[in-house]
PDB file of C-alpha atoms in Angstrom:
ATOM      1  CA  MET D   1     157.450 144.361  68.684  1.00  0.00           C
ATOM      2  CA  LYS D   2     154.674 146.412  67.068  1.00  0.00           C
ATOM      3  CA  LYS D   3     152.000 147.597  69.425  1.00  0.00           C
ATOM      4  CA  PRO D   4     148.429 146.718  68.493  1.00  0.00           C
ATOM      5  CA  ASP D   5     146.336 149.577  67.174  1.00  0.00           C
ATOM      6  CA  ASP D   6     144.250 151.357  69.759  1.00  0.00           C
ATOM      7  CA  PRO D   7     140.617 150.381  69.007  1.00  0.00           C
ATOM      8  CA  ASN D   8     139.474 153.802  70.267  1.00  0.00           C
ATOM      9  CA  LYS D   9     141.763 155.666  67.863  1.00  0.00           C
ATOM     10  CA  THR D  10     140.235 156.518  64.496  1.00  0.00           C
ATOM     11  CA  GLN D  11     142.458 157.250  61.543  1.00  0.00           C
ATOM     12  CA  GLY D  12     141.979 159.522  58.578  1.00  0.00           C
ATOM     13  CA  PRO D  13     139.122 161.943  58.142  1.00  0.00           C
ATOM     14  CA  ARG D  14     136.552 159.891  60.067  1.00  0.00           C
ATOM     15  CA  PRO D  15     136.669 161.916  63.312  1.00  0.00           C
ATOM     16  CA  MET D  16     135.708 165.136  61.469  1.00  0.00           C
ATOM     17  CA  LEU D  17     132.934 163.413  59.526  1.00  0.00           C
ATOM     18  CA  GLU D  18     131.563 161.828  62.668  1.00  0.00           C
ATOM     19  CA  LEU D  19     131.713 165.172  64.444  1.00  0.00           C
ATOM     20  CA  ILE D  20     129.752 166.790  61.631  1.00  0.00           C
ATOM     21  CA  ALA D  21     127.197 163.994  61.739  1.00  0.00           C
ATOM     22  CA  ARG D  22     126.805 164.310  65.490  1.00  0.00           C
ATOM     23  CA  THR D  23     126.410 168.094  65.373  1.00  0.00           C
ATOM     24  CA  ALA D  24     124.146 168.264  62.321  1.00  0.00           C
ATOM     25  CA  PRO D  25     121.161 170.588  62.959  1.00  0.00           C
ATOM     26  CA  LYS D  26     117.857 169.036  63.914  1.00  0.00           C
ATOM     27  CA  PRO D  27     114.897 169.338  61.539  1.00  0.00           C
ATOM     28  CA  PRO D  28     113.149 172.707  62.063  1.00  0.00           C
ATOM     29  CA  SER D  29     110.189 172.768  64.401  1.00  0.00           C
ATOM     30  CA  ALA D  30     106.743 173.804  63.178  1.00  0.00           C
ATOM     31  CA  LEU D  31     107.321 177.215  64.759  1.00  0.00           C
ATOM     32  CA  ARG D  32     110.614 177.752  62.917  1.00  0.00           C
ATOM     33  CA  LYS D  33     109.138 176.549  59.644  1.00  0.00           C
ATOM     34  CA  ARG D  34     106.392 179.172  59.992  1.00  0.00           C
ATOM     35  CA  LEU D  35     109.063 181.891  60.078  1.00  0.00           C
ATOM     36  CA  PHE D  36     110.708 180.824  56.818  1.00  0.00           C
ATOM     37  CA  ASP D  37     108.388 178.660  54.712  1.00  0.00           C
ATOM     38  CA  LEU D  38     105.200 180.697  54.285  1.00  0.00           C
ATOM     39  CA  PRO D  39     104.579 181.739  50.673  1.00  0.00           C
ATOM     40  CA  LEU D  40     104.598 185.396  49.721  1.00  0.00           C
ATOM     41  CA  PRO D  41     101.130 186.934  49.410  1.00  0.00           C
ATOM     42  CA  ASP D  42      99.841 188.551  46.243  1.00  0.00           C
ATOM     43  CA  THR D  43     101.051 192.103  45.738  1.00  0.00           C
ATOM     44  CA  ASP D  44      97.581 193.626  46.145  1.00  0.00           C
ATOM     45  CA  GLU D  45      97.176 191.941  49.503  1.00  0.00           C
ATOM     46  CA  ALA D  46     100.691 192.532  50.813  1.00  0.00           C
ATOM     47  CA  ILE D  47      99.908 195.584  52.977  1.00  0.00           C
ATOM     48  CA  LEU D  48      97.885 195.548  56.190  1.00  0.00           C
ATOM     49  CA  TYR D  49      97.239 198.495  58.506  1.00  0.00           C
ATOM     50  CA  GLN D  50      96.961 199.331  62.181  1.00  0.00           C
ATOM     51  CA  HIS D  51      95.883 202.602  63.767  1.00  0.00           C
ATOM     52  CA  SER D  52      98.883 204.462  65.174  1.00  0.00           C
ATOM     53  CA  VAL D  53      97.361 204.670  68.679  1.00  0.00           C
ATOM     54  CA  LEU D  54      96.777 200.917  68.776  1.00  0.00           C
ATOM     55  CA  CYS D  55     100.394 200.404  67.695  1.00  0.00           C
ATOM     56  CA  GLN D  56     101.431 202.056  70.973  1.00  0.00           C
ATOM     57  CA  THR D  57      99.083 200.094  73.243  1.00  0.00           C
ATOM     58  CA  CYS D  58      98.018 196.478  73.179  1.00  0.00           C
ATOM     59  CA  LEU D  59      95.310 193.920  73.882  1.00  0.00           C
ATOM     60  CA  PRO D  60      95.878 191.121  76.426  1.00  0.00           C
ATOM     61  CA  PHE D  61      98.422 188.513  75.374  1.00  0.00           C
ATOM     62  CA  ARG D  62      96.555 185.638  77.041  1.00  0.00           C
ATOM     63  CA  ASP D  63      93.009 184.849  78.118  1.00  0.00           C
ATOM     64  CA  PRO D  64      92.386 186.921  81.268  1.00  0.00           C
ATOM     65  CA  GLY D  65      89.380 184.744  82.149  1.00  0.00           C
ATOM     66  CA  ASP D  66      85.647 185.319  81.881  1.00  0.00           C
ATOM     67  CA  GLN D  67      85.548 187.071  85.242  1.00  0.00           C
ATOM     68  CA  VAL D  68      87.808 189.897  84.000  1.00  0.00           C
ATOM     69  CA  ARG D  69      85.707 192.456  82.159  1.00  0.00           C
ATOM     70  CA  SER D  70      88.295 195.179  81.466  1.00  0.00           C
ATOM     71  CA  VAL D  71      92.039 195.602  81.072  1.00  0.00           C
ATOM     72  CA  GLU D  72      94.255 198.668  80.970  1.00  0.00           C
ATOM     73  CA  ARG D  73      97.493 199.094  79.039  1.00  0.00           C
ATOM     74  CA  ALA D  74      99.814 202.108  78.975  1.00  0.00           C
ATOM     75  CA  ASN D  75     102.758 203.202  76.870  1.00  0.00           C
ATOM     76  CA  GLY D  76     104.339 206.556  77.607  1.00  0.00           C
ATOM     77  CA  LEU D  77     101.646 209.236  77.553  1.00  0.00           C
ATOM     78  CA  VAL D  78      98.960 207.000  76.020  1.00  0.00           C
ATOM     79  CA  SER D  79      96.717 204.631  77.994  1.00  0.00           C
ATOM     80  CA  LEU D  80      94.101 202.227  76.671  1.00  0.00           C
ATOM     81  CA  VAL D  81      91.224 200.566  78.520  1.00  0.00           C
ATOM     82  CA  VAL D  82      89.407 197.738  76.725  1.00  0.00           C
ATOM     83  CA  ALA D  83      86.086 196.690  78.263  1.00  0.00           C
ATOM     84  CA  ALA D  84      84.341 193.448  77.356  1.00  0.00           C
ATOM     85  CA  GLY D  85      80.926 193.981  75.823  1.00  0.00           C
ATOM     86  CA  GLN D  86      77.674 192.222  75.075  1.00  0.00           C
ATOM     87  CA  ALA D  87      76.040 190.896  71.926  1.00  0.00           C
ATOM     88  CA  PHE D  88      72.435 190.118  71.061  1.00  0.00           C
ATOM     89  CA  HIS D  89      72.069 186.373  70.524  1.00  0.00           C
ATOM     90  CA  PRO D  90      69.891 185.443  67.516  1.00  0.00           C
ATOM     91  CA  ASP D  91      68.601 182.239  69.139  1.00  0.00           C
ATOM     92  CA  THR D  92      67.916 183.288  72.723  1.00  0.00           C
ATOM     93  CA  ARG D  93      67.001 186.853  71.697  1.00  0.00           C
ATOM     94  CA  ARG D  94      68.827 188.152  74.739  1.00  0.00           C
ATOM     95  CA  PHE D  95      72.053 190.027  75.278  1.00  0.00           C
ATOM     96  CA  ILE D  96      74.901 187.791  76.371  1.00  0.00           C
ATOM     97  CA  ASP D  97      78.285 188.678  77.862  1.00  0.00           C
ATOM     98  CA  VAL D  98      81.198 188.386  75.466  1.00  0.00           C
ATOM     99  CA  GLY D  99      84.738 188.019  76.771  1.00  0.00           C
ATOM    100  CA  LEU D 100      87.735 190.238  76.132  1.00  0.00           C
ATOM    101  CA  PRO D 101      89.692 189.801  72.910  1.00  0.00           C
ATOM    102  CA  TYR D 102      93.143 188.332  73.549  1.00  0.00           C
ATOM    103  CA  GLY D 103      96.112 186.737  71.823  1.00  0.00           C
ATOM    104  CA  PRO D 104      97.344 187.159  68.261  1.00  0.00           C
ATOM    105  CA  LYS D 105      94.087 186.464  66.417  1.00  0.00           C
ATOM    106  CA  PRO D 106      92.113 189.661  67.240  1.00  0.00           C
ATOM    107  CA  ARG D 107      95.217 191.631  66.292  1.00  0.00           C
ATOM    108  CA  LEU D 108      95.359 189.850  62.926  1.00  0.00           C
ATOM    109  CA  VAL D 109      91.630 190.376  62.399  1.00  0.00           C
ATOM    110  CA  LEU D 110      91.881 194.112  63.126  1.00  0.00           C
ATOM    111  CA  TYR D 111      94.819 194.508  60.705  1.00  0.00           C
ATOM    112  CA  HIS D 112      92.648 192.856  58.058  1.00  0.00           C
ATOM    113  CA  LEU D 113      89.571 194.968  58.854  1.00  0.00           C
ATOM    114  CA  ASN D 114      91.628 198.149  58.667  1.00  0.00           C
ATOM    115  CA  ALA D 115      93.070 197.137  55.297  1.00  0.00           C
ATOM    116  CA  GLU D 116      89.655 196.236  53.884  1.00  0.00           C
ATOM    117  CA  ALA D 117      88.121 199.514  55.090  1.00  0.00           C
ATOM    118  CA  LEU D 118      90.917 201.559  53.520  1.00  0.00           C
ATOM    119  CA  ARG D 119      90.870 199.508  50.318  1.00  0.00           C
ATOM    120  CA  THR D 120      87.115 199.970  49.825  1.00  0.00           C
ATOM    121  CA  GLN D 121      87.040 203.462  51.381  1.00  0.00           C
ATOM    122  CA  SER D 122      84.058 202.355  53.443  1.00  0.00           C
ATOM    123  CA  PRO D 123      83.554 201.780  57.191  1.00  0.00           C
ATOM    124  CA  ILE D 124      81.318 198.774  56.378  1.00  0.00           C
ATOM    125  CA  ILE D 125      83.282 195.568  55.783  1.00  0.00           C
ATOM    126  CA  GLU D 126      81.919 192.292  54.416  1.00  0.00           C
ATOM    127  CA  LEU D 127      83.894 189.484  55.998  1.00  0.00           C
ATOM    128  CA  GLU D 128      82.712 186.025  55.066  1.00  0.00           C
ATOM    129  CA  ASP D 129      84.990 185.384  52.071  1.00  0.00           C
ATOM    130  CA  SER D 130      87.824 187.838  52.715  1.00  0.00           C
ATOM    131  CA  LEU D 131      88.361 186.738  56.333  1.00  0.00           C
ATOM    132  CA  THR D 132      88.612 183.060  55.383  1.00  0.00           C
ATOM    133  CA  ALA D 133      91.205 183.805  52.697  1.00  0.00           C
ATOM    134  CA  PHE D 134      93.133 186.081  55.064  1.00  0.00           C
ATOM    135  CA  VAL D 135      93.252 183.425  57.803  1.00  0.00           C
ATOM    136  CA  LYS D 136      94.569 180.883  55.330  1.00  0.00           C
ATOM    137  CA  ARG D 137      97.319 183.253  54.151  1.00  0.00           C
ATOM    138  CA  THR D 138      98.518 184.627  57.479  1.00  0.00           C
ATOM    139  CA  LEU D 139      98.181 181.523  59.653  1.00  0.00           C
ATOM    140  CA  GLY D 140      99.269 179.140  56.931  1.00  0.00           C
ATOM    141  CA  LEU D 141      96.584 176.700  58.069  1.00  0.00           C
ATOM    142  CA  ASP D 142      93.402 175.171  56.786  1.00  0.00           C
ATOM    143  CA  SER D 143      90.648 177.772  56.973  1.00  0.00           C
ATOM    144  CA  GLY D 144      88.226 175.212  58.386  1.00  0.00           C
ATOM    145  CA  GLY D 145      87.891 173.564  61.750  1.00  0.00           C
ATOM    146  CA  ARG D 146      89.208 174.854  65.037  1.00  0.00           C
ATOM    147  CA  THR D 147      91.330 177.665  63.606  1.00  0.00           C
ATOM    148  CA  ILE D 148      88.511 179.530  61.925  1.00  0.00           C
ATOM    149  CA  ARG D 149      86.204 178.987  64.928  1.00  0.00           C
ATOM    150  CA  THR D 150      88.800 180.611  67.196  1.00  0.00           C
ATOM    151  CA  VAL D 151      89.222 183.518  64.786  1.00  0.00           C
ATOM    152  CA  LYS D 152      85.457 184.024  64.598  1.00  0.00           C
ATOM    153  CA  ASP D 153      85.183 183.954  68.397  1.00  0.00           C
ATOM    154  CA  GLN D 154      87.913 186.584  68.716  1.00  0.00           C
ATOM    155  CA  LEU D 155      86.226 188.678  66.023  1.00  0.00           C
ATOM    156  CA  THR D 156      83.013 188.631  68.064  1.00  0.00           C
ATOM    157  CA  ARG D 157      84.919 189.674  71.201  1.00  0.00           C
ATOM    158  CA  LEU D 158      86.625 192.489  69.316  1.00  0.00           C
ATOM    159  CA  SER D 159      83.343 193.652  67.775  1.00  0.00           C
ATOM    160  CA  ALA D 160      81.585 193.834  71.147  1.00  0.00           C
ATOM    161  CA  ALA D 161      84.445 195.512  73.056  1.00  0.00           C
ATOM    162  CA  ASP D 162      84.459 199.172  74.109  1.00  0.00           C
ATOM    163  CA  PHE D 163      87.642 201.228  73.993  1.00  0.00           C
ATOM    164  CA  ARG D 164      88.704 204.192  76.096  1.00  0.00           C
ATOM    165  CA  ILE D 165      91.893 206.082  75.275  1.00  0.00           C
ATOM    166  CA  GLY D 166      93.562 208.645  77.497  1.00  0.00           C
ATOM    167  CA  THR D 167      96.589 210.813  76.824  1.00  0.00           C
ATOM    168  CA  VAL D 168      98.419 213.691  78.459  1.00  0.00           C
ATOM    169  CA  VAL D 169      98.457 216.688  76.108  1.00  0.00           C
ATOM    170  CA  SER D 170     100.240 219.204  78.325  1.00  0.00           C
ATOM    171  CA  GLU D 171     101.290 219.784  81.900  1.00  0.00           C
ATOM    172  CA  GLY D 172      98.246 219.259  84.116  1.00  0.00           C
ATOM    173  CA  ARG D 173      95.928 218.463  81.176  1.00  0.00           C
ATOM    174  CA  ALA D 174      94.727 215.113  79.828  1.00  0.00           C
ATOM    175  CA  VAL D 175      92.163 214.022  77.261  1.00  0.00           C
ATOM    176  CA  THR D 176      89.901 210.957  77.417  1.00  0.00           C
ATOM    177  CA  LEU D 177      88.197 209.516  74.333  1.00  0.00           C
ATOM    178  CA  LYS D 178      85.612 206.822  74.774  1.00  0.00           C
ATOM    179  CA  GLY D 179      83.820 204.800  72.171  1.00  0.00           C
ATOM    180  CA  CYS D 180      84.315 201.692  70.097  1.00  0.00           C
ATOM    181  CA  VAL D 181      86.285 200.596  67.094  1.00  0.00           C
ATOM    182  CA  ILE D 182      83.400 198.573  65.693  1.00  0.00           C
ATOM    183  CA  GLU D 183      80.077 200.384  65.979  1.00  0.00           C
ATOM    184  CA  GLY D 184      77.804 197.624  64.703  1.00  0.00           C
ATOM    185  CA  PHE D 185      77.974 194.035  63.552  1.00  0.00           C
ATOM    186  CA  ASP D 186      75.730 191.429  61.983  1.00  0.00           C
ATOM    187  CA  LEU D 187      75.881 188.357  64.244  1.00  0.00           C
ATOM    188  CA  TRP D 188      75.285 184.830  63.013  1.00  0.00           C
ATOM    189  CA  VAL D 189      75.335 181.409  64.643  1.00  0.00           C
ATOM    190  CA  THR D 190      77.113 178.664  62.706  1.00  0.00           C
ATOM    191  CA  LYS D 191      74.905 175.825  61.460  1.00  0.00           C
ATOM    192  CA  ASP D 192      77.047 173.060  62.981  1.00  0.00           C
ATOM    193  CA  VAL D 193      75.179 172.056  66.148  1.00  0.00           C
ATOM    194  CA  GLN D 194      78.292 170.372  67.600  1.00  0.00           C
ATOM    195  CA  GLN D 195      80.450 173.464  67.156  1.00  0.00           C
ATOM    196  CA  ARG D 196      78.130 176.430  67.697  1.00  0.00           C
ATOM    197  CA  THR D 197      80.023 179.663  67.143  1.00  0.00           C
ATOM    198  CA  LEU D 198      78.797 183.253  67.158  1.00  0.00           C
ATOM    199  CA  TRP D 199      80.503 185.390  64.557  1.00  0.00           C
ATOM    200  CA  PRO D 200      79.895 188.601  62.594  1.00  0.00           C
ATOM    201  CA  THR D 201      79.754 188.413  58.800  1.00  0.00           C
ATOM    202  CA  THR D 202      79.536 192.206  58.440  1.00  0.00           C
ATOM    203  CA  VAL D 203      81.062 194.832  60.720  1.00  0.00           C
ATOM    204  CA  GLN D 204      80.868 198.599  60.684  1.00  0.00           C
ATOM    205  CA  PHE D 205      83.610 200.817  62.048  1.00  0.00           C
ATOM    206  CA  SER D 206      82.506 203.820  64.033  1.00  0.00           C
ATOM    207  CA  GLN D 207      82.691 206.928  61.876  1.00  0.00           C
ATOM    208  CA  ARG D 208      85.160 208.585  64.232  1.00  0.00           C
ATOM    209  CA  TYR D 209      87.488 205.563  64.159  1.00  0.00           C
ATOM    210  CA  PHE D 210      87.228 205.234  60.374  1.00  0.00           C
ATOM    211  CA  GLU D 211      88.027 208.892  59.751  1.00  0.00           C
ATOM    212  CA  SER D 212      90.922 208.757  62.202  1.00  0.00           C
ATOM    213  CA  LEU D 213      92.213 205.557  60.569  1.00  0.00           C
ATOM    214  CA  THR D 214      92.361 207.245  57.156  1.00  0.00           C
ATOM    215  CA  ARG D 215      94.706 209.851  58.665  1.00  0.00           C
ATOM    216  CA  HIS D 216      96.727 207.695  61.061  1.00  0.00           C
ATOM    217  CA  ALA D 217      97.022 204.235  59.472  1.00  0.00           C
ATOM    218  CA  VAL D 218     100.415 202.573  59.858  1.00  0.00           C
ATOM    219  CA  PRO D 219     101.298 200.195  56.976  1.00  0.00           C
ATOM    220  CA  LEU D 220     102.351 196.659  57.905  1.00  0.00           C
ATOM    221  CA  ASN D 221     103.951 194.035  55.708  1.00  0.00           C
ATOM    222  CA  GLU D 222     101.633 191.022  55.483  1.00  0.00           C
ATOM    223  CA  THR D 223     104.503 188.584  55.003  1.00  0.00           C
ATOM    224  CA  ALA D 224     106.135 189.801  58.213  1.00  0.00           C
ATOM    225  CA  ILE D 225     102.781 189.608  60.013  1.00  0.00           C
ATOM    226  CA  ALA D 226     102.269 186.048  58.767  1.00  0.00           C
ATOM    227  CA  ARG D 227     105.649 184.974  60.097  1.00  0.00           C
ATOM    228  CA  LEU D 228     104.858 186.470  63.536  1.00  0.00           C
ATOM    229  CA  SER D 229     101.218 185.393  63.617  1.00  0.00           C
ATOM    230  CA  HIS D 230     101.778 182.807  66.365  1.00  0.00           C
ATOM    231  CA  ASN D 231     102.921 185.366  68.958  1.00  0.00           C
ATOM    232  CA  ALA D 232     100.922 188.356  70.224  1.00  0.00           C
ATOM    233  CA  MET D 233     103.941 190.037  71.813  1.00  0.00           C
ATOM    234  CA  ALA D 234     105.965 189.718  68.611  1.00  0.00           C
ATOM    235  CA  LEU D 235     103.113 191.328  66.672  1.00  0.00           C
ATOM    236  CA  ASP D 236     102.949 194.203  69.159  1.00  0.00           C
ATOM    237  CA  ILE D 237     106.701 194.787  68.954  1.00  0.00           C
ATOM    238  CA  TYR D 238     106.572 194.777  65.153  1.00  0.00           C
ATOM    239  CA  THR D 239     103.636 197.212  64.968  1.00  0.00           C
ATOM    240  CA  TRP D 240     105.260 199.493  67.563  1.00  0.00           C
ATOM    241  CA  LEU D 241     108.466 199.596  65.512  1.00  0.00           C
ATOM    242  CA  ALA D 242     106.464 200.178  62.312  1.00  0.00           C
ATOM    243  CA  GLN D 243     104.696 203.103  63.970  1.00  0.00           C
ATOM    244  CA  ARG D 244     107.997 204.595  65.112  1.00  0.00           C
ATOM    245  CA  LEU D 245     109.517 204.298  61.636  1.00  0.00           C
ATOM    246  CA  ASN D 246     106.376 205.728  60.020  1.00  0.00           C
ATOM    247  CA  ARG D 247     106.506 209.022  61.921  1.00  0.00           C
TER     248      ARG D 247
END
């Protein structure tokens, strides 16, 4: 007598097809899509720059809080202290405390400022149009709304910050350089009363930083930067590697 077919047994190629269906990859997350789907920038805008010293040290990855007014980072023989600064408010006509720059956005902004300064061969950079276009390219997002407000806030923090760099030059001897990357900035308040944001439309590099940048700029690929733009640590690793390869 013929035994009835086992209902749990599947004949033919169905098991393999079902296995493939069950193990098919999930749709990519927004983060993964950022790594692969961003369009290539125009050739003239494909290179950004970072100063070689700032490739070896880094800004805070996350918000350290308003109560923290300075941070120190070290890498080998080079140490960097970033101190939060103050800015003159156009409405109150008083100096106000500005927090420390943190996260990926001030890094992106500084790459852009460096590139614009080298492109124009001037320490004075006009930002209003170029920054908006840069944000749209690198972040792959709408240049309006919350994104641009956050970028402008981080630009203000970066503009107001003071930098101090120390390095060991020989046994028993060290050098300290103090100053700022951005020497002056033109501060505006946005017109939207609901979303008041302080931001500079023009910044001026200090002459010492600008002259040093022309000698020690490390080229960065904008497409690579755009794909890493969500992660401050990834940006720091990339710029550190770029600096090592550029020696």
